[in-house]
CSV table of C-alpha atoms in Angstrom, one decimal:
chain,number,residue,atom,x,y,z
A,1,UNK,CA,-17.1,-26.2,-0.1
A,2,UNK,CA,-14.8,-23.3,0.2
A,3,UNK,CA,-17.1,-21.5,2.7
A,4,UNK,CA,-17.2,-24.7,4.9
A,5,UNK,CA,-13.4,-24.9,4.9
A,6,UNK,CA,-13.1,-21.3,5.8
A,7,UNK,CA,-15.6,-21.7,8.6
A,8,UNK,CA,-13.8,-24.7,10.0
A,9,UNK,CA,-10.5,-22.8,9.9
A,10,UNK,CA,-12.0,-19.9,11.8
A,11,UNK,CA,-13.6,-22.2,14.3
A,12,UNK,CA,-10.2,-24.0,15.1
A,13,UNK,CA,-8.4,-20.7,15.1
A,14,UNK,CA,-10.8,-19.4,17.8
A,15,UNK,CA,-10.4,-22.6,19.8
A,16,UNK,CA,-6.6,-22.2,19.7
A,17,UNK,CA,-6.8,-18.6,20.8
A,18,UNK,CA,-9.2,-19.4,23.6
A,19,UNK,CA,-7.0,-22.3,24.8
A,20,UNK,CA,-3.9,-20.1,24.8
A,21,UNK,CA,-5.7,-17.3,26.6
A,22,UNK,CA,-6.9,-19.8,29.3
A,23,UNK,CA,-3.4,-21.1,29.7
A,24,UNK,CA,-1.9,-17.6,29.8
A,25,UNK,CA,-4.3,-16.6,32.6
A,26,UNK,CA,-3.4,-19.7,34.6
A,27,UNK,CA,0.3,-19.0,34.3
A,28,UNK,CA,-0.1,-15.3,35.0
A,29,UNK,CA,-2.0,-16.0,38.3
A,30,UNK,CA,1.1,-17.9,39.6
A,31,UNK,CA,3.6,-15.3,38.3
A,32,UNK,CA,1.6,-12.5,40.0
A,33,UNK,CA,2.0,-14.2,43.4
A,34,UNK,CA,5.8,-14.6,43.1
A,35,UNK,CA,6.2,-17.9,41.3
A,36,UNK,CA,8.7,-18.1,38.4
A,37,UNK,CA,10.5,-20.8,36.5
A,38,UNK,CA,11.9,-23.6,38.7
A,39,UNK,CA,15.5,-23.0,37.5
A,40,UNK,CA,15.4,-19.3,38.4
A,41,UNK,CA,13.9,-20.0,41.9
A,42,UNK,CA,16.6,-22.7,42.5
A,43,UNK,CA,19.3,-20.3,41.5
A,44,UNK,CA,17.9,-17.6,43.7
A,45,UNK,CA,17.9,-20.0,46.6
A,46,UNK,CA,21.5,-21.2,46.0
A,47,UNK,CA,22.6,-17.6,45.9
A,48,UNK,CA,20.8,-16.7,49.1
A,49,UNK,CA,22.0,-19.7,51.1
A,50,UNK,CA,25.4,-19.8,49.3
A,51,UNK,CA,25.3,-23.6,49.0
A,52,UNK,CA,23.9,-26.3,46.6
A,53,UNK,CA,20.4,-27.7,46.9
A,54,UNK,CA,19.8,-31.1,45.4
A,55,UNK,CA,16.4,-31.7,44.0
A,56,UNK,CA,14.7,-35.1,43.7
A,57,UNK,CA,15.4,-36.7,40.4
A,58,UNK,CA,12.0,-38.4,40.4
A,59,UNK,CA,8.5,-36.8,40.4
A,60,UNK,CA,5.2,-38.6,40.8
A,61,UNK,CA,4.1,-40.6,37.7
A,62,UNK,CA,1.1,-38.4,37.1
A,63,UNK,CA,0.4,-35.8,34.4
A,64,UNK,CA,1.5,-32.2,35.1
A,65,UNK,CA,1.0,-29.3,32.7
A,66,UNK,CA,3.1,-26.8,34.7
A,67,UNK,CA,5.9,-26.4,37.1
A,68,UNK,CA,6.6,-23.3,39.1
A,69,UNK,CA,9.1,-22.3,41.7
A,70,UNK,CA,9.6,-19.5,44.1
A,71,UNK,CA,12.2,-18.6,46.7
A,72,UNK,CA,10.5,-17.0,49.7
A,73,UNK,CA,12.9,-14.6,51.2
A,74,UNK,CA,10.8,-13.5,54.1
A,75,UNK,CA,11.5,-11.3,57.1
A,76,UNK,CA,13.8,-13.4,59.3
A,77,UNK,CA,16.0,-16.1,58.0
A,78,UNK,CA,13.9,-18.8,59.7
A,79,UNK,CA,11.0,-18.4,57.3
A,80,UNK,CA,13.0,-18.5,54.0
A,81,UNK,CA,12.4,-21.5,51.8
A,82,UNK,CA,12.4,-22.8,48.3
A,83,UNK,CA,9.0,-24.0,47.0
A,84,UNK,CA,8.5,-26.0,43.8
A,85,UNK,CA,5.0,-26.8,42.6
A,86,UNK,CA,3.8,-29.1,39.9
A,87,UNK,CA,0.2,-28.7,38.7
A,88,UNK,CA,-2.1,-29.8,36.0
A,89,UNK,CA,-4.4,-27.0,34.9
A,90,UNK,CA,-7.0,-29.5,33.7
A,91,UNK,CA,-7.0,-31.6,36.8
A,92,UNK,CA,-6.6,-29.9,40.1
A,93,UNK,CA,-6.0,-33.3,41.9
A,94,UNK,CA,-2.6,-33.6,40.0
A,95,UNK,CA,-0.8,-31.3,42.5
A,96,UNK,CA,2.7,-32.0,43.9
A,97,UNK,CA,4.8,-29.7,45.9
A,98,UNK,CA,8.3,-29.6,47.4
A,99,UNK,CA,9.4,-27.2,50.2
A,100,UNK,CA,13.1,-27.1,51.1
A,101,UNK,CA,14.6,-25.1,54.0
A,102,UNK,CA,17.8,-25.3,56.1
A,103,UNK,CA,17.6,-28.0,58.8
A,104,UNK,CA,18.2,-25.4,61.5
A,105,UNK,CA,14.9,-23.8,60.5
A,106,UNK,CA,12.9,-26.9,59.8
A,107,UNK,CA,9.2,-27.1,60.3
A,108,UNK,CA,8.1,-29.7,62.8
A,109,UNK,CA,5.3,-32.2,62.3
A,110,UNK,CA,3.3,-32.8,65.5
A,111,UNK,CA,3.7,-36.2,66.9
A,112,UNK,CA,0.0,-36.8,66.6
A,113,UNK,CA,0.2,-36.1,62.9
A,114,UNK,CA,2.8,-38.7,62.1
A,115,UNK,CA,1.2,-41.8,60.6
A,116,UNK,CA,4.4,-43.7,59.6
A,117,UNK,CA,8.1,-43.5,60.1
A,118,UNK,CA,10.3,-44.8,57.2
A,119,UNK,CA,14.1,-45.2,56.9
A,120,UNK,CA,15.5,-43.8,53.7
A,121,UNK,CA,18.3,-45.6,51.8
A,122,UNK,CA,20.9,-43.3,53.4
A,123,UNK,CA,19.7,-44.2,56.9
A,124,UNK,CA,17.8,-41.0,57.6
A,125,UNK,CA,14.2,-41.0,58.9
A,126,UNK,CA,11.3,-39.9,56.8
A,127,UNK,CA,8.0,-38.9,58.5
A,128,UNK,CA,4.8,-39.6,56.6
A,129,UNK,CA,1.5,-37.9,57.4
A,130,UNK,CA,-2.0,-38.0,55.8
A,131,UNK,CA,-3.2,-35.2,58.1
A,132,UNK,CA,-0.4,-32.7,58.7
A,133,UNK,CA,-1.6,-30.6,55.8
A,134,UNK,CA,-5.3,-30.7,54.8
A,135,UNK,CA,-5.8,-32.3,51.4
A,136,UNK,CA,-2.2,-33.6,51.1
A,137,UNK,CA,-0.1,-36.6,51.9
A,138,UNK,CA,3.2,-35.3,53.4
A,139,UNK,CA,6.7,-36.8,53.7
A,140,UNK,CA,9.3,-34.9,55.6
A,141,UNK,CA,13.0,-35.8,55.8
A,142,UNK,CA,16.5,-34.3,56.1
A,143,UNK,CA,19.4,-34.7,53.7
A,144,UNK,CA,22.6,-32.7,53.0
A,145,UNK,CA,21.7,-30.0,55.7
A,146,UNK,CA,18.2,-29.4,54.3
A,147,UNK,CA,14.7,-30.4,55.3
A,148,UNK,CA,12.6,-31.6,52.4
A,149,UNK,CA,8.8,-31.7,52.7
A,150,UNK,CA,7.1,-33.5,49.8
A,151,UNK,CA,3.4,-33.0,49.5
A,152,UNK,CA,1.1,-34.9,47.1
A,153,UNK,CA,-2.7,-34.3,46.8
A,154,UNK,CA,-4.7,-37.0,48.5
A,155,UNK,CA,-6.5,-37.9,45.3
A,156,UNK,CA,-3.5,-37.9,43.0
A,157,UNK,CA,-2.2,-41.4,43.5
A,158,UNK,CA,-2.7,-44.6,45.4
A,159,UNK,CA,0.1,-45.8,47.7
A,160,UNK,CA,1.3,-42.2,48.3
A,161,UNK,CA,3.7,-43.1,51.1
A,162,UNK,CA,5.6,-45.5,48.9
A,163,UNK,CA,5.6,-43.1,46.0
A,164,UNK,CA,6.9,-40.2,48.2
A,165,UNK,CA,9.5,-42.5,49.7
A,166,UNK,CA,10.8,-43.4,46.2
A,167,UNK,CA,11.0,-39.7,45.4
A,168,UNK,CA,12.8,-38.9,48.7
A,169,UNK,CA,15.4,-41.6,47.9
A,170,UNK,CA,16.1,-40.0,44.6
A,171,UNK,CA,17.7,-36.9,46.2
A,172,UNK,CA,21.5,-37.2,45.6
A,173,UNK,CA,24.2,-36.5,48.2
């Protein structure tokens, strides 16, 4: 009896160590390519641009295990942007990303890539595309001097355009 209990304890201990190691490897891979905690990336962006950035209050109603952020301070101001990524390490389809950059350096969606044009609650236009970025539904809009591009994996949710529109409308002035 005692031997069985000890064996079970050792088994569960090894499972826990294995799970932690897998999770640590997953996180380390993102940290190695410049990602960090979302709050730190947001603070770095605010310091760089010297103005506030409002994040959407809502996120997709799907399960995420991790969130990462990074401020890309690349050569030339026009390529700088804040990127926030939500992932599920157990389900790669649960992937949602936000890219925010100043309007004056916005990225443009090709006219042929725009599937729908929506009007946000504040009257601004939001452009929806299923093909602008392979594997993702994309919604681009402008607010408070920023361009926001929301990207949701094609397989993550049904009615992606409505979902992304609700998220876009949750960005405060």
